[in-house]
């Protein structure tokens, strides 16, 4: 129980002071800097009464006992050091042709889809298990045509690629391989 004149320390902060008033569970203290602050009695610890200081406790130990342990977030995906990242193919038109200024939207989309089809066929032929197409967000025309193209293949599973790495502008393609 705290009384007026007791020297106290705030548990969650580096504030010490003297109790100047008590109103129910709220305690007003005058800090060593001369400010009057109000705290709940559960946030304070008595370190002395009057002019006698009682430092028979370890303030850091008391603070550590009151702190709630924060969970340790660890990326649980173990990366195999020999694992090769999947090939990424950027379907943005400026990555595919040098000069696209004279091309119509239809020509651009056709070039992008033809490029994707080439990479899909290459991956199937060479038994590559996974590839990533970077198509960007835009209006979604390329993504919808790419989804349509991928849907025409039997042994392909596709989904949005890793959001942290690519945002919403990429599709990850998995190829089901027949082991012979």
GROMACS .gro file of C-alpha atoms in nm:
model
  180
    1UNK     CA    1   0.000   0.000   0.000
    2UNK     CA    2   0.132   0.341  -0.095
    3UNK     CA    3   0.114   0.651   0.123
    4UNK     CA    4   0.183   1.020   0.064
    5UNK     CA    5   0.554   1.087   0.078
    6UNK     CA    6   0.657   0.738  -0.038
    7UNK     CA    7   0.927   0.723  -0.303
    8UNK     CA    8   0.814   0.518  -0.601
    9UNK     CA    9   0.937   0.404  -0.938
   10UNK     CA   10   0.726   0.345  -1.249
   11UNK     CA   11   0.762  -0.013  -1.370
   12UNK     CA   12   0.717   0.045  -1.742
   13UNK     CA   13   0.925   0.360  -1.765
   14UNK     CA   14   1.237   0.521  -1.623
   15UNK     CA   15   1.045   0.756  -1.394
   16UNK     CA   16   1.098   0.795  -1.020
   17UNK     CA   17   0.915   1.029  -0.787
   18UNK     CA   18   0.734   1.095  -0.459
   19UNK     CA   19   0.364   1.022  -0.399
   20UNK     CA   20   0.171   1.349  -0.364
   21UNK     CA   21  -0.186   1.221  -0.380
   22UNK     CA   22  -0.393   0.901  -0.383
   23UNK     CA   23  -0.744   0.879  -0.532
   24UNK     CA   24  -0.870   0.519  -0.525
   25UNK     CA   25  -0.637   0.314  -0.745
   26UNK     CA   26  -0.487   0.625  -0.908
   27UNK     CA   27  -0.172   0.766  -0.758
   28UNK     CA   28  -0.028   1.108  -0.839
   29UNK     CA   29   0.348   1.144  -0.811
   30UNK     CA   30   0.586   1.434  -0.841
   31UNK     CA   31   0.879   1.319  -1.054
   32UNK     CA   32   1.240   1.405  -0.986
   33UNK     CA   33   1.204   1.652  -1.276
   34UNK     CA   34   0.918   1.833  -1.098
   35UNK     CA   35   0.625   1.706  -1.307
   36UNK     CA   36   0.301   1.576  -1.155
   37UNK     CA   37   0.194   1.251  -1.324
   38UNK     CA   38  -0.089   1.009  -1.243
   39UNK     CA   39  -0.050   0.631  -1.261
   40UNK     CA   40  -0.245   0.327  -1.147
   41UNK     CA   41  -0.108   0.183  -0.824
   42UNK     CA   42  -0.028  -0.143  -1.009
   43UNK     CA   43   0.215   0.049  -1.233
   44UNK     CA   44   0.422   0.173  -0.939
   45UNK     CA   45   0.660   0.009  -0.698
   46UNK     CA   46   0.759   0.154  -0.363
   47UNK     CA   47   1.131   0.215  -0.337
   48UNK     CA   48   1.134   0.405  -0.008
   49UNK     CA   49   0.930   0.599   0.243
   50UNK     CA   50   1.002   0.953   0.352
   51UNK     CA   51   1.373   1.018   0.333
   52UNK     CA   52   1.480   0.654   0.372
   53UNK     CA   53   1.553   0.470   0.048
   54UNK     CA   54   1.484   0.095   0.026
   55UNK     CA   55   1.661  -0.053  -0.271
   56UNK     CA   56   1.637  -0.418  -0.165
   57UNK     CA   57   1.483  -0.520  -0.497
   58UNK     CA   58   1.606  -0.549  -0.851
   59UNK     CA   59   1.396  -0.312  -1.062
   60UNK     CA   60   1.497  -0.484  -1.389
   61UNK     CA   61   1.390  -0.821  -1.250
   62UNK     CA   62   1.050  -0.681  -1.149
   63UNK     CA   63   1.007  -0.523  -1.493
   64UNK     CA   64   1.104  -0.845  -1.672
   65UNK     CA   65   0.853  -1.040  -1.461
   66UNK     CA   66   0.574  -0.799  -1.564
   67UNK     CA   67   0.658  -0.797  -1.935
   68UNK     CA   68   0.458  -1.023  -2.162
   69UNK     CA   69   0.682  -1.246  -2.370
   70UNK     CA   70   0.659  -1.159  -2.739
   71UNK     CA   71   0.635  -1.455  -2.975
   72UNK     CA   72   0.942  -1.524  -3.181
   73UNK     CA   73   0.841  -1.517  -3.546
   74UNK     CA   74   1.071  -1.735  -3.748
   75UNK     CA   75   1.033  -1.816  -4.114
   76UNK     CA   76   0.953  -2.185  -4.088
   77UNK     CA   77   1.029  -2.254  -4.452
   78UNK     CA   78   1.372  -2.411  -4.451
   79UNK     CA   79   1.557  -2.322  -4.766
   80UNK     CA   80   1.765  -2.597  -4.916
   81UNK     CA   81   2.099  -2.445  -5.011
   82UNK     CA   82   2.109  -2.656  -5.326
   83UNK     CA   83   1.756  -2.553  -5.426
   84UNK     CA   84   1.761  -2.345  -5.741
   85UNK     CA   85   1.500  -2.069  -5.757
   86UNK     CA   86   1.241  -2.113  -6.032
   87UNK     CA   87   1.306  -1.936  -6.362
   88UNK     CA   88   1.126  -1.602  -6.389
   89UNK     CA   89   0.996  -1.472  -6.719
   90UNK     CA   90   0.896  -1.108  -6.741
   91UNK     CA   91   0.613  -1.067  -6.993
   92UNK     CA   92   0.620  -0.687  -6.998
   93UNK     CA   93   0.646  -0.586  -7.362
   94UNK     CA   94   0.948  -0.361  -7.307
   95UNK     CA   95   1.139  -0.671  -7.190
   96UNK     CA   96   1.040  -0.873  -7.499
   97UNK     CA   97   1.104  -0.636  -7.792
   98UNK     CA   98   1.333  -0.340  -7.847
   99UNK     CA   99   1.077  -0.112  -8.010
  100UNK     CA  100   0.709  -0.165  -7.941
  101UNK     CA  101   0.588   0.189  -8.021
  102UNK     CA  102   0.439   0.087  -8.357
  103UNK     CA  103   0.265  -0.224  -8.221
  104UNK     CA  104  -0.110  -0.237  -8.159
  105UNK     CA  105  -0.249  -0.366  -7.831
  106UNK     CA  106  -0.347  -0.689  -8.006
  107UNK     CA  107   0.008  -0.737  -8.138
  108UNK     CA  108   0.155  -0.670  -7.794
  109UNK     CA  109  -0.078  -0.918  -7.624
  110UNK     CA  110  -0.013  -1.180  -7.893
  111UNK     CA  111   0.365  -1.143  -7.849
  112UNK     CA  112   0.330  -1.178  -7.470
  113UNK     CA  113   0.110  -1.489  -7.491
  114UNK     CA  114   0.333  -1.647  -7.759
  115UNK     CA  115   0.635  -1.589  -7.534
  116UNK     CA  116   0.454  -1.748  -7.239
  117UNK     CA  117   0.352  -2.046  -7.453
  118UNK     CA  118   0.714  -2.092  -7.567
  119UNK     CA  119   0.837  -2.096  -7.205
  120UNK     CA  120   0.563  -2.340  -7.100
  121UNK     CA  121   0.651  -2.581  -7.382
  122UNK     CA  122   1.022  -2.547  -7.302
  123UNK     CA  123   0.959  -2.621  -6.931
  124UNK     CA  124   0.748  -2.928  -7.015
  125UNK     CA  125   1.005  -3.058  -7.264
  126UNK     CA  126   1.297  -3.006  -7.021
  127UNK     CA  127   1.106  -3.128  -6.714
  128UNK     CA  128   1.140  -2.800  -6.523
  129UNK     CA  129   0.912  -2.836  -6.216
  130UNK     CA  130   0.817  -2.471  -6.166
  131UNK     CA  131   0.836  -2.134  -6.344
  132UNK     CA  132   0.711  -1.783  -6.266
  133UNK     CA  133   0.554  -1.542  -6.512
  134UNK     CA  134   0.573  -1.173  -6.421
  135UNK     CA  135   0.279  -1.003  -6.587
  136UNK     CA  136   0.221  -0.697  -6.371
  137UNK     CA  137  -0.109  -0.575  -6.230
  138UNK     CA  138  -0.246  -0.332  -6.489
  139UNK     CA  139  -0.602  -0.392  -6.610
  140UNK     CA  140  -0.564  -0.770  -6.587
  141UNK     CA  141  -0.595  -0.846  -6.960
  142UNK     CA  142  -0.260  -1.026  -6.982
  143UNK     CA  143  -0.324  -1.215  -6.658
  144UNK     CA  144  -0.665  -1.337  -6.774
  145UNK     CA  145  -0.527  -1.447  -7.113
  146UNK     CA  146  -0.235  -1.619  -6.937
  147UNK     CA  147  -0.480  -1.798  -6.705
  148UNK     CA  148  -0.683  -1.910  -7.008
  149UNK     CA  149  -0.366  -2.039  -7.179
  150UNK     CA  150  -0.253  -2.227  -6.867
  151UNK     CA  151  -0.599  -2.376  -6.822
  152UNK     CA  152  -0.570  -2.548  -7.162
  153UNK     CA  153  -0.282  -2.767  -7.038
  154UNK     CA  154  -0.360  -3.088  -6.847
  155UNK     CA  155  -0.057  -3.136  -6.622
  156UNK     CA  156  -0.025  -2.776  -6.503
  157UNK     CA  157  -0.123  -2.617  -6.174
  158UNK     CA  158  -0.094  -2.240  -6.143
  159UNK     CA  159  -0.155  -1.980  -5.873
  160UNK     CA  160  -0.057  -1.628  -5.776
  161UNK     CA  161   0.314  -1.616  -5.697
  162UNK     CA  162   0.464  -1.519  -5.362
  163UNK     CA  163   0.304  -1.187  -5.267
  164UNK     CA  164   0.603  -1.069  -5.063
  165UNK     CA  165   0.838  -1.114  -5.355
  166UNK     CA  166   0.621  -1.024  -5.656
  167UNK     CA  167   0.313  -0.845  -5.524
  168UNK     CA  168  -0.001  -0.925  -5.723
  169UNK     CA  169   0.171  -0.914  -6.060
  170UNK     CA  170   0.301  -1.269  -6.103
  171UNK     CA  171   0.175  -1.624  -6.158
  172UNK     CA  172   0.355  -1.937  -6.042
  173UNK     CA  173   0.322  -2.243  -6.268
  174UNK     CA  174   0.382  -2.601  -6.147
  175UNK     CA  175   0.428  -2.887  -6.392
  176UNK     CA  176   0.316  -3.235  -6.287
  177UNK     CA  177   0.595  -3.465  -6.401
  178UNK     CA  178   0.543  -3.830  -6.493
  179UNK     CA  179   0.824  -4.033  -6.342
  180UNK     CA  180   0.922  -4.312  -6.586
   0.00000   0.00000   0.00000
